[in-house]
mmCIF file of C-alpha atoms in Angstrom:
data_model
loop_
_atom_site.group_PDB
_atom_site.id
_atom_site.type_symbol
_atom_site.label_atom_id
_atom_site.label_comp_id
_atom_site.label_asym_id
_atom_site.label_seq_id
_atom_site.Cartn_x
_atom_site.Cartn_y
_atom_site.Cartn_z
ATOM 1 C CA UNK I 1 -13.779 8.893 16.132
ATOM 2 C CA UNK I 2 -10.406 7.142 16.478
ATOM 3 C CA UNK I 3 -7.689 8.646 18.404
ATOM 4 C CA UNK I 4 -3.965 7.814 18.912
ATOM 5 C CA UNK I 5 -1.901 9.964 21.301
ATOM 6 C CA UNK I 6 2.046 9.944 22.175
ATOM 7 C CA UNK I 7 4.209 12.009 23.813
ATOM 8 C CA UNK I 8 5.888 14.653 21.726
ATOM 9 C CA UNK I 9 9.622 14.482 22.867
ATOM 10 C CA UNK I 10 12.155 11.944 24.601
ATOM 11 C CA UNK I 11 15.675 12.440 25.342
ATOM 12 C CA UNK I 12 18.204 9.671 26.248
ATOM 13 C CA UNK I 13 21.722 9.022 26.880
ATOM 14 C CA UNK I 14 23.303 6.482 24.436
ATOM 15 C CA UNK I 15 23.409 2.821 25.731
ATOM 16 C CA UNK I 16 20.174 3.609 27.932
ATOM 17 C CA UNK I 17 17.082 2.183 27.072
ATOM 18 C CA UNK I 18 14.224 4.167 25.391
ATOM 19 C CA UNK I 19 10.543 3.802 26.162
ATOM 20 C CA UNK I 20 7.981 5.483 23.881
ATOM 21 C CA UNK I 21 4.397 5.222 25.035
ATOM 22 C CA UNK I 22 1.322 5.446 22.998
ATOM 23 C CA UNK I 23 -2.506 5.227 23.746
ATOM 24 C CA UNK I 24 -5.359 4.735 21.807
ATOM 25 C CA UNK I 25 -9.177 4.738 21.949
ATOM 26 C CA UNK I 26 -10.537 2.137 19.193
ATOM 27 C CA UNK I 27 -11.356 -0.671 21.087
ATOM 28 C CA UNK I 28 -11.630 -2.686 17.875
ATOM 29 C CA UNK I 29 -8.369 -2.169 17.040
ATOM 30 C CA UNK I 30 -6.693 -5.405 15.665
ATOM 31 C CA UNK I 31 -3.125 -4.547 14.469
ATOM 32 C CA UNK I 32 -0.729 -1.856 16.114
ATOM 33 C CA UNK I 33 2.620 -0.629 14.450
ATOM 34 C CA UNK I 34 5.538 1.280 15.212
ATOM 35 C CA UNK I 35 7.163 3.170 12.504
ATOM 36 C CA UNK I 36 10.462 5.252 12.525
ATOM 37 C CA UNK I 37 10.785 8.591 10.406
ATOM 38 C CA UNK I 38 14.349 10.090 9.818
ATOM 39 C CA UNK I 39 14.567 13.486 9.087
ATOM 40 C CA UNK I 40 13.242 14.343 5.598
ATOM 41 C CA UNK I 41 12.410 10.458 4.933
ATOM 42 C CA UNK I 42 9.414 8.206 4.522
ATOM 43 C CA UNK I 43 8.066 6.198 7.393
ATOM 44 C CA UNK I 44 9.709 2.733 7.929
ATOM 45 C CA UNK I 45 7.943 -0.107 9.463
ATOM 46 C CA UNK I 46 9.833 -1.287 12.789
ATOM 47 C CA UNK I 47 7.294 -3.720 14.141
ATOM 48 C CA UNK I 48 3.832 -4.516 14.652
ATOM 49 C CA UNK I 49 1.887 -6.550 17.123
ATOM 50 C CA UNK I 50 -1.679 -8.348 17.011
ATOM 51 C CA UNK I 51 -4.193 -7.187 19.558
ATOM 52 C CA UNK I 52 -4.327 -10.892 21.021
ATOM 53 C CA UNK I 53 -0.557 -10.605 22.209
ATOM 54 C CA UNK I 54 0.860 -9.008 24.836
ATOM 55 C CA UNK I 55 4.601 -8.748 23.863
ATOM 56 C CA UNK I 56 6.672 -8.853 21.176
ATOM 57 C CA UNK I 57 10.209 -8.964 21.118
ATOM 58 C CA UNK I 58 12.597 -8.527 17.953
ATOM 59 C CA UNK I 59 16.516 -7.898 18.519
ATOM 60 C CA UNK I 60 16.665 -4.689 20.489
ATOM 61 C CA UNK I 61 12.854 -3.560 20.259
ATOM 62 C CA UNK I 62 10.467 -4.939 22.643
ATOM 63 C CA UNK I 63 6.631 -3.978 22.057
ATOM 64 C CA UNK I 64 4.075 -4.478 25.034
ATOM 65 C CA UNK I 65 0.650 -4.188 24.762
ATOM 66 C CA UNK I 66 -1.895 -3.479 27.386
ATOM 67 C CA UNK I 67 -5.318 -3.839 25.780
ATOM 68 C CA UNK I 68 -7.350 -3.222 28.754
ATOM 69 C CA UNK I 69 -5.872 0.103 29.158
ATOM 70 C CA UNK I 70 -5.398 0.562 25.162
ATOM 71 C CA UNK I 71 -1.660 1.259 26.164
ATOM 72 C CA UNK I 72 1.182 0.375 23.573
ATOM 73 C CA UNK I 73 4.859 0.987 24.164
ATOM 74 C CA UNK I 74 8.067 0.426 22.284
ATOM 75 C CA UNK I 75 11.347 -0.135 24.214
ATOM 76 C CA UNK I 76 14.719 -0.011 22.453
ATOM 77 C CA UNK I 77 17.627 -1.419 24.309
ATOM 78 C CA UNK I 78 21.073 -0.005 24.131
ATOM 79 C CA UNK I 79 19.850 3.124 22.455
ATOM 80 C CA UNK I 80 22.244 4.481 19.790
ATOM 81 C CA UNK I 81 22.606 7.832 18.114
ATOM 82 C CA UNK I 82 21.364 6.216 15.043
ATOM 83 C CA UNK I 83 17.943 5.889 16.637
ATOM 84 C CA UNK I 84 17.297 9.576 16.786
ATOM 85 C CA UNK I 85 13.977 10.033 14.817
ATOM 86 C CA UNK I 86 10.329 10.453 15.034
ATOM 87 C CA UNK I 87 8.730 7.242 16.203
ATOM 88 C CA UNK I 88 4.876 6.965 15.043
ATOM 89 C CA UNK I 89 2.564 4.550 16.824
ATOM 90 C CA UNK I 90 -0.351 3.543 14.333
ATOM 91 C CA UNK I 91 -3.369 1.499 14.767
ATOM 92 C CA UNK I 92 -6.111 -0.322 12.264
ATOM 93 C CA UNK I 93 -9.016 -2.422 12.702
ATOM 94 C CA UNK I 94 -8.620 -5.455 10.531
ATOM 95 C CA UNK I 95 -6.032 -4.107 8.340
ATOM 96 C CA UNK I 96 -8.236 -0.913 7.469
ATOM 97 C CA UNK I 97 -6.534 2.301 6.933
ATOM 98 C CA UNK I 98 -3.914 3.288 9.296
ATOM 99 C CA UNK I 99 -4.481 5.847 12.017
ATOM 100 C CA UNK I 100 -1.222 7.520 13.379
ATOM 101 C CA UNK I 101 -0.248 9.120 16.547
ATOM 102 C CA UNK I 102 1.317 12.432 16.609
ATOM 103 C CA UNK I 103 4.721 10.862 16.706
ATOM 104 C CA UNK I 104 7.585 11.008 19.424
ATOM 105 C CA UNK I 105 10.611 12.665 18.693
ATOM 106 C CA UNK I 106 13.670 10.726 20.132
ATOM 107 C CA UNK I 107 16.804 12.465 20.738
ATOM 108 C CA UNK I 108 19.896 10.246 21.911
ATOM 109 C CA UNK I 109 22.918 12.253 23.314
ATOM 110 C CA UNK I 110 26.392 10.854 23.860
ATOM 111 C CA UNK E 1 15.224 -4.532 -4.325
ATOM 112 C CA UNK E 2 11.511 -4.236 -4.447
ATOM 113 C CA UNK E 3 10.410 -0.748 -3.471
ATOM 114 C CA UNK E 4 8.135 2.086 -3.475
ATOM 115 C CA UNK E 5 9.721 5.111 -5.553
ATOM 116 C CA UNK E 6 8.449 8.735 -5.292
ATOM 117 C CA UNK E 7 9.435 11.609 -7.631
ATOM 118 C CA UNK E 8 10.581 14.083 -7.439
ATOM 119 C CA UNK E 9 11.732 14.097 -3.685
ATOM 120 C CA UNK E 10 11.526 17.897 -3.578
ATOM 121 C CA UNK E 11 8.856 20.074 -5.748
ATOM 122 C CA UNK E 12 8.418 23.719 -5.822
ATOM 123 C CA UNK E 13 5.167 25.308 -7.227
ATOM 124 C CA UNK E 14 3.483 28.501 -7.474
ATOM 125 C CA UNK E 15 0.304 29.281 -5.833
ATOM 126 C CA UNK E 16 -2.546 28.082 -8.043
ATOM 127 C CA UNK E 17 -0.438 26.356 -10.767
ATOM 128 C CA UNK E 18 -1.524 22.732 -10.956
ATOM 129 C CA UNK E 19 1.135 20.127 -9.927
ATOM 130 C CA UNK E 20 1.420 16.170 -10.013
ATOM 131 C CA UNK E 21 3.486 13.989 -7.794
ATOM 132 C CA UNK E 22 4.451 10.520 -9.070
ATOM 133 C CA UNK E 23 4.701 6.959 -6.904
ATOM 134 C CA UNK E 24 5.677 3.800 -8.525
ATOM 135 C CA UNK E 25 5.987 0.376 -6.830
ATOM 136 C CA UNK E 26 7.819 -2.792 -7.572
ATOM 137 C CA UNK E 27 6.166 -4.965 -4.992
ATOM 138 C CA UNK E 28 3.250 -5.822 -7.403
ATOM 139 C CA UNK E 29 0.663 -4.626 -4.643
ATOM 140 C CA UNK E 30 -2.943 -4.249 -5.009
ATOM 141 C CA UNK E 31 -3.568 -1.096 -2.786
ATOM 142 C CA UNK E 32 -1.490 2.350 -3.068
ATOM 143 C CA UNK E 33 -2.232 4.893 -0.429
ATOM 144 C CA UNK E 34 -1.562 8.803 -0.617
ATOM 145 C CA UNK E 35 -1.030 10.601 2.670
ATOM 146 C CA UNK E 36 -0.486 14.217 3.642
ATOM 147 C CA UNK E 37 1.928 14.906 6.386
ATOM 148 C CA UNK E 38 2.459 18.664 7.654
ATOM 149 C CA UNK E 39 5.320 19.794 9.631
ATOM 150 C CA UNK E 40 5.508 17.953 13.016
ATOM 151 C CA UNK E 41 1.946 16.266 12.418
ATOM 152 C CA UNK E 42 0.786 12.869 11.698
ATOM 153 C CA UNK E 43 0.264 11.598 8.288
ATOM 154 C CA UNK E 44 -3.179 11.900 7.080
ATOM 155 C CA UNK E 45 -4.629 9.654 4.590
ATOM 156 C CA UNK E 46 -6.053 11.345 1.662
ATOM 157 C CA UNK E 47 -7.156 8.455 -0.619
ATOM 158 C CA UNK E 48 -6.228 5.218 -1.481
ATOM 159 C CA UNK E 49 -6.776 2.844 -4.614
ATOM 160 C CA UNK E 50 -7.558 -0.979 -4.349
ATOM 161 C CA UNK E 51 -6.782 -2.144 -7.549
ATOM 162 C CA UNK E 52 -8.560 0.230 -10.042
ATOM 163 C CA UNK E 53 -11.193 1.151 -7.134
ATOM 164 C CA UNK E 54 -10.723 4.666 -5.840
ATOM 165 C CA UNK E 55 -11.544 5.571 -2.176
ATOM 166 C CA UNK E 56 -11.525 9.075 -1.249
ATOM 167 C CA UNK E 57 -11.348 10.123 2.506
ATOM 168 C CA UNK E 58 -14.414 12.184 3.436
ATOM 169 C CA UNK E 59 -12.455 15.318 4.264
ATOM 170 C CA UNK E 60 -10.010 15.318 1.641
ATOM 171 C CA UNK E 61 -10.530 18.592 -0.671
ATOM 172 C CA UNK E 62 -11.569 18.611 -3.941
ATOM 173 C CA UNK E 63 -8.373 20.039 -4.855
ATOM 174 C CA UNK E 64 -6.622 16.754 -4.568
ATOM 175 C CA UNK E 65 -7.261 14.206 -7.322
ATOM 176 C CA UNK E 66 -5.434 10.959 -8.165
ATOM 177 C CA UNK E 67 -5.104 8.494 -11.020
ATOM 178 C CA UNK E 68 -3.890 4.986 -10.919
ATOM 179 C CA UNK E 69 -3.112 3.919 -14.836
ATOM 180 C CA UNK E 70 -1.695 0.486 -14.059
ATOM 181 C CA UNK E 71 -0.669 -1.286 -10.956
ATOM 182 C CA UNK E 72 2.721 -0.097 -10.665
ATOM 183 C CA UNK E 73 1.964 3.872 -10.827
ATOM 184 C CA UNK E 74 -0.187 6.282 -8.975
ATOM 185 C CA UNK E 75 -0.224 9.943 -9.298
ATOM 186 C CA UNK E 76 -1.464 12.791 -7.155
ATOM 187 C CA UNK E 77 -2.576 16.026 -8.841
ATOM 188 C CA UNK E 78 -3.139 18.968 -6.943
ATOM 189 C CA UNK E 79 -5.335 21.234 -9.094
ATOM 190 C CA UNK E 80 -4.704 24.678 -7.573
ATOM 191 C CA UNK E 81 -2.149 24.434 -4.755
ATOM 192 C CA UNK E 82 -2.408 26.829 -1.890
ATOM 193 C CA UNK E 83 -0.018 27.663 0.760
ATOM 194 C CA UNK E 84 -1.628 25.475 3.236
ATOM 195 C CA UNK E 85 -1.009 22.599 0.854
ATOM 196 C CA UNK E 86 3.053 22.762 1.505
ATOM 197 C CA UNK E 87 3.650 19.404 2.925
ATOM 198 C CA UNK E 88 5.188 16.135 2.901
ATOM 199 C CA UNK E 89 3.246 13.554 0.489
ATOM 200 C CA UNK E 90 3.905 10.081 1.396
ATOM 201 C CA UNK E 91 2.898 7.575 -0.879
ATOM 202 C CA UNK E 92 2.419 3.710 0.659
ATOM 203 C CA UNK E 93 1.551 0.191 -0.657
ATOM 204 C CA UNK E 94 0.201 -2.961 0.799
ATOM 205 C CA UNK E 95 -0.461 -6.417 -0.709
ATOM 206 C CA UNK E 96 -4.178 -6.296 0.246
ATOM 207 C CA UNK E 97 -6.633 -4.567 2.618
ATOM 208 C CA UNK E 98 -8.770 -5.736 5.361
ATOM 209 C CA UNK E 99 -5.944 -8.302 6.552
ATOM 210 C CA UNK E 100 -2.803 -8.089 8.361
ATOM 211 C CA UNK E 101 -0.698 -6.676 5.488
ATOM 212 C CA UNK E 102 1.275 -3.914 6.473
ATOM 213 C CA UNK E 103 1.930 -0.550 4.499
ATOM 214 C CA UNK E 104 5.327 0.081 2.976
ATOM 215 C CA UNK E 105 6.053 3.847 2.306
ATOM 216 C CA UNK E 106 7.981 5.684 -0.138
ATOM 217 C CA UNK E 107 10.575 8.346 0.965
ATOM 218 C CA UNK E 108 7.999 11.217 0.246
ATOM 219 C CA UNK E 109 8.034 14.410 -1.817
ATOM 220 C CA UNK E 110 8.207 17.528 -0.040
ATOM 221 C CA UNK E 111 6.281 20.057 -1.857
ATOM 222 C CA UNK E 112 6.887 23.644 -1.388
ATOM 223 C CA UNK E 113 4.159 26.488 -2.517
ATOM 224 C CA UNK E 114 5.482 29.994 -3.316
#
């Protein structure tokens, strides 16, 4: 079945860039998403990318997709303490149900 | 603002006592989803409604049921909660399915089972 994996933790200094990585197994994935979850809250959609793209930039966020290696990354430039949260990668095939990764907890320290 | 609303935000119930969680949306979306998220885990889809059509995931226990009386509201019923059902329950909506439409999540209801 489909599987999405992420590293569990990432710690960065305020002002540095953060890179959160994700790998997936479903070769028919058509959409890949990044969601942010703050403590005790629901999931907030940050950005998504179609599988026929290899990069998408949205302000401080850059998504890179290597479809050959089934690797997705989210780069946050100038990371702030407000970026501390859990980041979930998710994939879907033709807009079908979302398959989430295990989440990466990002901690930003001063 | 258009949004997905979940009530209550925190729910405490006793072992075996039925509980209902509520979700409403002002987005007029066709699809509504219920996810279960246990501590430090990824959200897991329980079921979804496409309009009035109910779609259950194969591994969702029979203890979990859902109702969608109209476009705006969807309920999650847990008939006999066990300790293992303590989790955050997330409701989400999307305009359609089988397309690029993204899912919009509510803030979640944290369920505690005593």
